[in-house]
mmCIF file of C-alpha atoms and ligand atoms in Angstrom:
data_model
loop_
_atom_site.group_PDB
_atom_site.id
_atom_site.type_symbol
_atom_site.label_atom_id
_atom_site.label_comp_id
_atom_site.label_asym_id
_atom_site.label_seq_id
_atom_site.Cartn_x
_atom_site.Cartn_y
_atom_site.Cartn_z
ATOM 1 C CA UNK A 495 123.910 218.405 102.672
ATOM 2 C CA UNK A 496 127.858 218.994 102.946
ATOM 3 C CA UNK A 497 128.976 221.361 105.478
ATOM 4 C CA UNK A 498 132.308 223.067 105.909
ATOM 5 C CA UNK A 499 132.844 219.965 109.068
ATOM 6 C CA UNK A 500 132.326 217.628 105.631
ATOM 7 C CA UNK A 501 135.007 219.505 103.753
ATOM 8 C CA UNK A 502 137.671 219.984 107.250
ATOM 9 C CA UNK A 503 137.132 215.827 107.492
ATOM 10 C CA UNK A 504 137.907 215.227 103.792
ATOM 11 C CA UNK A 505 141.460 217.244 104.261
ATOM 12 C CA UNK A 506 142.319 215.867 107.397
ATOM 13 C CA UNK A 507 141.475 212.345 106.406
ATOM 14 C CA UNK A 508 143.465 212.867 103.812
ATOM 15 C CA UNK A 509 146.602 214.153 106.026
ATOM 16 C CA UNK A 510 146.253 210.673 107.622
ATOM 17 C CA UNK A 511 146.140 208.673 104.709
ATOM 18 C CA UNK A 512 148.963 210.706 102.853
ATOM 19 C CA UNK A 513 151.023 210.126 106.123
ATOM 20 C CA UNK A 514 150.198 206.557 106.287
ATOM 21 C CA UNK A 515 151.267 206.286 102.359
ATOM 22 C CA UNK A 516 153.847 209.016 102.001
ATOM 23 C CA UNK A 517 156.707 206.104 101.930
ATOM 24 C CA UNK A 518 154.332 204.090 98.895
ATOM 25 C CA UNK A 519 153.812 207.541 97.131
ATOM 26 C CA UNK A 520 158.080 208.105 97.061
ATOM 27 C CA UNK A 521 158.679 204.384 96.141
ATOM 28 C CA UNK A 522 156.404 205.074 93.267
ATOM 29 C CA UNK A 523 158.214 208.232 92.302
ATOM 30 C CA UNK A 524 161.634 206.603 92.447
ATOM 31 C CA UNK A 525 161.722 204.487 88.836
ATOM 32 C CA UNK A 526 159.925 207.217 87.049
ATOM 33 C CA UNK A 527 160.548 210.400 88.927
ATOM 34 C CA UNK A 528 162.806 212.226 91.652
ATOM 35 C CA UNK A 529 161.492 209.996 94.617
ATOM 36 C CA UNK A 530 159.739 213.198 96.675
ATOM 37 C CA UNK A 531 156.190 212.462 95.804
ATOM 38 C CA UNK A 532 155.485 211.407 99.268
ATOM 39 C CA UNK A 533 157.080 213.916 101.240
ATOM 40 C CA UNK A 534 155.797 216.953 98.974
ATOM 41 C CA UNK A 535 152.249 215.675 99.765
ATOM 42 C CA UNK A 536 153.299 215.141 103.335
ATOM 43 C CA UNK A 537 154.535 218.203 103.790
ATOM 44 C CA UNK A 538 151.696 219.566 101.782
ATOM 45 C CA UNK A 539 148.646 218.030 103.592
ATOM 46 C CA UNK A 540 150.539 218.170 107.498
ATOM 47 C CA UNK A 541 150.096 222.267 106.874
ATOM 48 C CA UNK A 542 146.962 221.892 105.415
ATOM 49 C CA UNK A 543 145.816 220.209 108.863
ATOM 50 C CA UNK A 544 147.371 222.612 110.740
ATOM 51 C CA UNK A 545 145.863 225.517 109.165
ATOM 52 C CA UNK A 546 142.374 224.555 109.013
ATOM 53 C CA UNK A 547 142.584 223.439 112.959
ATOM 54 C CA UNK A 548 143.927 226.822 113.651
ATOM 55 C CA UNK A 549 142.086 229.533 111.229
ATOM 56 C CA UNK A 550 138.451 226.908 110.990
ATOM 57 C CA UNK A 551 137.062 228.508 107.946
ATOM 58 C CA UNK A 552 133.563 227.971 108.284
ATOM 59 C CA UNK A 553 131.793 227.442 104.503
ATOM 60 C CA UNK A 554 132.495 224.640 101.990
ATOM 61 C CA UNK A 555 134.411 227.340 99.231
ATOM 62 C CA UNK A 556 136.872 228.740 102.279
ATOM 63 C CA UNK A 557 137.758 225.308 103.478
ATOM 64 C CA UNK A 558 139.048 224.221 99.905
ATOM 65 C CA UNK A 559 140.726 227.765 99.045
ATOM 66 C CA UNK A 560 142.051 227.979 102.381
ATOM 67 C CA UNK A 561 143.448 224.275 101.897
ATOM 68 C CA UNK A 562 144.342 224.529 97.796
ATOM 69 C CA UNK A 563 146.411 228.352 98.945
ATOM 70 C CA UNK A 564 148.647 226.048 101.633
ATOM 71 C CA UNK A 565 149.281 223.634 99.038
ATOM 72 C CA UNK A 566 150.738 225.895 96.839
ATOM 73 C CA UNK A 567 152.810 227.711 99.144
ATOM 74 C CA UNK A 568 153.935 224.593 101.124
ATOM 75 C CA UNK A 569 154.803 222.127 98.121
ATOM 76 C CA UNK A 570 157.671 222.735 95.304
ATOM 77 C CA UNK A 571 156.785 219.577 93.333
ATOM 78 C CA UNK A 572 154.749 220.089 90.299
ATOM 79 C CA UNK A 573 152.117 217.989 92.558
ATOM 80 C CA UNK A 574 151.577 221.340 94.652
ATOM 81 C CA UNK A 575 150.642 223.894 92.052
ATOM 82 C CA UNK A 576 148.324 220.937 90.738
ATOM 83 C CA UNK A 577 146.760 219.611 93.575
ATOM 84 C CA UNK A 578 146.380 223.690 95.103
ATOM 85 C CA UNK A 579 144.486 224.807 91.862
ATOM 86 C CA UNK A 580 142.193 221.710 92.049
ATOM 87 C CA UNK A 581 141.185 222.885 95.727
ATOM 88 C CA UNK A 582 141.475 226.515 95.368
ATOM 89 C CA UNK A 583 139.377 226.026 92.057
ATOM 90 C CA UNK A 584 136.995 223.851 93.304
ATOM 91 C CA UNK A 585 136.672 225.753 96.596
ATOM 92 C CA UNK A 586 135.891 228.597 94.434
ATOM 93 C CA UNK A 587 133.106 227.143 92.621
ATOM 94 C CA UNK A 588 131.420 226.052 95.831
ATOM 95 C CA UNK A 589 130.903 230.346 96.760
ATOM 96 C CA UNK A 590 130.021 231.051 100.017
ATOM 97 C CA UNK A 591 127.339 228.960 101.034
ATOM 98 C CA UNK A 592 126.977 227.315 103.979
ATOM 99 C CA UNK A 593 126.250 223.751 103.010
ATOM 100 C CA UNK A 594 126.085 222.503 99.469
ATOM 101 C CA UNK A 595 124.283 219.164 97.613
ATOM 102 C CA UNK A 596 126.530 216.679 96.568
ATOM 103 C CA UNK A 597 125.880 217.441 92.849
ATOM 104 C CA UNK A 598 127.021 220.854 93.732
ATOM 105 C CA UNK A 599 129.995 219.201 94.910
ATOM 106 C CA UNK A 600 130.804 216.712 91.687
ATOM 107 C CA UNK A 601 130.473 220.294 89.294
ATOM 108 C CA UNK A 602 132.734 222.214 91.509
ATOM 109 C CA UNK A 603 134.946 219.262 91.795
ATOM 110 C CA UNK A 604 135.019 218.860 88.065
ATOM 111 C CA UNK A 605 135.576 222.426 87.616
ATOM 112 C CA UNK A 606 138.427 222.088 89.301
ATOM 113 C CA UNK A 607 139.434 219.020 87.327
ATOM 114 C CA UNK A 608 139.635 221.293 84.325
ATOM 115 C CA UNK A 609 141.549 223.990 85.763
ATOM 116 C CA UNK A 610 144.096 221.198 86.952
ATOM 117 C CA UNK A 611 143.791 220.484 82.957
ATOM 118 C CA UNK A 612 144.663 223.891 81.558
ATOM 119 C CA UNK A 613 147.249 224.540 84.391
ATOM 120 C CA UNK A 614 149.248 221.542 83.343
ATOM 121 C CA UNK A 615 148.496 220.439 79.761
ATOM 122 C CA UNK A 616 147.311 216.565 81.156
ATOM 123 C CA UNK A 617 144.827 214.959 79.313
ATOM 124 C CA UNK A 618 143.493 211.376 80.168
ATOM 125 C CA UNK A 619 145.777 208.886 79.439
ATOM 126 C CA UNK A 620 149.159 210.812 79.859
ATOM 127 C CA UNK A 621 150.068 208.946 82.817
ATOM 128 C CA UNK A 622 149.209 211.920 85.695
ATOM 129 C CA UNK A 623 146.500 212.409 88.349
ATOM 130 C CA UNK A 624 144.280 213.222 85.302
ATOM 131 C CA UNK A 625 143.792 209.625 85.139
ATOM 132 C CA UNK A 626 142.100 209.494 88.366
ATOM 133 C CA UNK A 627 140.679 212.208 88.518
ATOM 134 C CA UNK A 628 138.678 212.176 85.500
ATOM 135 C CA UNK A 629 136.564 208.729 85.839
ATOM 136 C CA UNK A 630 136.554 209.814 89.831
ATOM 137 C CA UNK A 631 134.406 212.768 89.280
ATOM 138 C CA UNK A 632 132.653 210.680 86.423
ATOM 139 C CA UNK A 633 131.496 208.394 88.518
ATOM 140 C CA UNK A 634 130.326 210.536 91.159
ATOM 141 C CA UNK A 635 127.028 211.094 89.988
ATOM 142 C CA UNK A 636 126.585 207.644 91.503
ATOM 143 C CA UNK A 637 128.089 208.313 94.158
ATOM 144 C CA UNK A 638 131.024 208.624 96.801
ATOM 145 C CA UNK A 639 131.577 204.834 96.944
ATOM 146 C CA UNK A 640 131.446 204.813 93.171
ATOM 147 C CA UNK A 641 133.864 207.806 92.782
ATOM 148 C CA UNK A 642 136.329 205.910 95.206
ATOM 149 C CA UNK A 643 135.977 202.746 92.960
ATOM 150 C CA UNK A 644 136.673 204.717 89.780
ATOM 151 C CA UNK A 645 139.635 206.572 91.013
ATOM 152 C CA UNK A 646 141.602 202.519 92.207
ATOM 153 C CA UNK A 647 141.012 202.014 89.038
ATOM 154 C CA UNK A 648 142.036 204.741 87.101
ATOM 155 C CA UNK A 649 145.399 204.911 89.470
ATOM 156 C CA UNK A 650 146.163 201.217 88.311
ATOM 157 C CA UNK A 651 145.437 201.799 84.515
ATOM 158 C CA UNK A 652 148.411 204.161 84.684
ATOM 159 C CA UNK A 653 150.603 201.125 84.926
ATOM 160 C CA UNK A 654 150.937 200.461 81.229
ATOM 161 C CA UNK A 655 150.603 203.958 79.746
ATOM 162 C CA UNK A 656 153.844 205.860 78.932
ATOM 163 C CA UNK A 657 154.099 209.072 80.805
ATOM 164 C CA UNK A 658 153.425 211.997 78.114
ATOM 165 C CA UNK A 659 153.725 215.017 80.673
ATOM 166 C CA UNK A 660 155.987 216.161 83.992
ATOM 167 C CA UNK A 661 159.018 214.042 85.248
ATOM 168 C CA UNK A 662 158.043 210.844 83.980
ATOM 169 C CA UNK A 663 157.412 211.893 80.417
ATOM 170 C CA UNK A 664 161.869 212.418 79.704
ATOM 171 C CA UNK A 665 161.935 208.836 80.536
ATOM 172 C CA UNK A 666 160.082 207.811 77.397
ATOM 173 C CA UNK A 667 159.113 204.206 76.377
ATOM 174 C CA UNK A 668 161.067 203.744 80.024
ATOM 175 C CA UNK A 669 158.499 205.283 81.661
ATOM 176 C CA UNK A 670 155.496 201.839 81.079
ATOM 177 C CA UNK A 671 155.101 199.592 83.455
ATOM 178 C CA UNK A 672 155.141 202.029 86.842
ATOM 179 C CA UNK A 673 151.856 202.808 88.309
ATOM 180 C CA UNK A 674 151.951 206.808 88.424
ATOM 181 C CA UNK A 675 152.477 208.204 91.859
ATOM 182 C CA UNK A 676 150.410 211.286 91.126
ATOM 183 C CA UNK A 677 147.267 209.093 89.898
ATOM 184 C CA UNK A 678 147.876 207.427 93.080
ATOM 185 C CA UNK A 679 147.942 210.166 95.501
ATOM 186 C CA UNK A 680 144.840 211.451 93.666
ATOM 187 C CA UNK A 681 142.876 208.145 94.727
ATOM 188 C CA UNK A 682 143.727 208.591 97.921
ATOM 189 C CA UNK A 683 142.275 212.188 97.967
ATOM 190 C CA UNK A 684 139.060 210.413 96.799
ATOM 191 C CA UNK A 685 139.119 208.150 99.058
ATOM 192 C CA UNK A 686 138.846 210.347 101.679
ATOM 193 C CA UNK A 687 135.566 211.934 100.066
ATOM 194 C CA UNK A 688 134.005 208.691 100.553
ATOM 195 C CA UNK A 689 135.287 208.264 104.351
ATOM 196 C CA UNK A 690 134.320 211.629 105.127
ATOM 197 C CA UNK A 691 130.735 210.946 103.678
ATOM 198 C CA UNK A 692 130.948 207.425 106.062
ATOM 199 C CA UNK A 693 130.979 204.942 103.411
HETATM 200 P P1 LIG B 1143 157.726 216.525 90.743
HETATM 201 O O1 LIG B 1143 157.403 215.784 89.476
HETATM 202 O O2 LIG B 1143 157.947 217.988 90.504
HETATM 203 O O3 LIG B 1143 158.804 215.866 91.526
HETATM 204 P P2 LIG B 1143 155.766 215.255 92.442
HETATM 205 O O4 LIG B 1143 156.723 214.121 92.471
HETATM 206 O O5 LIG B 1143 155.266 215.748 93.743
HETATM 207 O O6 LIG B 1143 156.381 216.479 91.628
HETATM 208 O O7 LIG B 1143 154.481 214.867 91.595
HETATM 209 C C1 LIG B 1143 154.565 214.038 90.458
HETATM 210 C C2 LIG B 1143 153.165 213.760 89.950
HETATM 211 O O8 LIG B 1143 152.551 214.954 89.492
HETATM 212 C C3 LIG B 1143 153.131 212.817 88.764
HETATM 213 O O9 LIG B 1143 153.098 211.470 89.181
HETATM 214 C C4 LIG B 1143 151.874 213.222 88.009
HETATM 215 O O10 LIG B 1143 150.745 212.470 88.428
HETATM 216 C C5 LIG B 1143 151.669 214.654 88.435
HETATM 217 N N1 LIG B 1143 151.955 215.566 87.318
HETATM 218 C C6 LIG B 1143 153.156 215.978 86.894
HETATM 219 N N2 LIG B 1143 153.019 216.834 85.852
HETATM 220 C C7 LIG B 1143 151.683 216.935 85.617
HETATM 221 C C8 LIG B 1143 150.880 217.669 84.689
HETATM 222 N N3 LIG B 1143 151.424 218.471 83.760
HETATM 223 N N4 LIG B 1143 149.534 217.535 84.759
HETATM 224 C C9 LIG B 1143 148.967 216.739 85.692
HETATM 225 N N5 LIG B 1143 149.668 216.036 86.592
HETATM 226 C C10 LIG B 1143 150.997 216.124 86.555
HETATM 227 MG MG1 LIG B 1144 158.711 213.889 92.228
#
């Protein structure tokens, strides 16, 4: 079972990774976007951090709304809006209980998924975290180590789609041949599931 310890590890070990990337995350966003995806998830996930070490919500559902709320408010990007209604959404789903299965987890988490969907118009293959997403919490009926595989890939199929939504999308036919920064900060998200699960 996942407790809300589970959930504080996946955020933080995301902060790290995001912090370790943030630099990757803007070179990606230069060609095809503004060059802030990095620092907007910096920012983003560094408050996230901070707020779950000082308020320590203490179920599954109040971790994620608690961490999806400081995303919103922290981030001006389109990434922030996106990446707070995935938590929020998926923190939502997960209610109040005090530990949840990890099928529990992959329905919230898809859930979520779909809000991210109706919030910003993405479908697969529009070049956007959609694309990792989407296989990711396919694939993790099998598994953490299976959702992390699924999500690599999904970030690198990006590379020859063109962009059909946010930033990327006015560049047109311009826009194929960039791996998408979004679909890249969303594998490292789910990476951090599987790190915070120990595998
Ligand atoms: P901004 O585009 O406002 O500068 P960021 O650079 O932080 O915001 O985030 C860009 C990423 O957000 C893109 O690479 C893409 O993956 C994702 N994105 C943008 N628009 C959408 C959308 N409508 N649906 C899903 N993801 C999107
Ligand atoms: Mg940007």
């Amino acid at each position: 079972m996942l407790d809300a310890d589970f959930f504080r590890r996946w955020m933080t070990v995301t902060a790290t990774s995001v912090e370790r990337e943030a630099e990757h995350l803007t070179a990606l966003d230069s060609p095809i976007g503004d060059a802030d995806h990095g620092s907007n998830l910096l920012r983003g996930f560094t408050a996230v951090a901070a707020t779950l070490d000082k308020e320590a919500p203490d179920t599954p559902g109040a971790v994620l709304t608690l961490a999806g709320r400081q995303l919103i408010s922290t981030v001006g990007g389109a990434s922030g809006p996106l990446y707070g209604t995935l938590l929020r959404r998926t923190g939502k789903a997960l209610g109040d209980a005090g530990e949840v299965g990890e099928e529990q987890l992959a329905e919230a988490l898809r859930a979520g998924v779909e809000a991210v969907m109706t919030l910003g118009g993405a479908a697969p293959g529009d070049k956007t975290m959609i694309d990792t997403l989407v296989p990711a919490v396919d694939a993790l009926g099998t598994g953490f180590a299976a959702a992390r595989t699924a999500a690599e890939q999904g970030a690198l199929a990006t590379t020859p789609l063109q962009a059909r939504k946010g930033r990327a999308s006015y560049l047109g036919e311009r826009s194929i041949g960039h791996q998408d920064p979004g679909a890249t900060s969303a594998a490292l998200l789910i990476a951090a599931l599987a790190e915070a699960a120990g595998e």
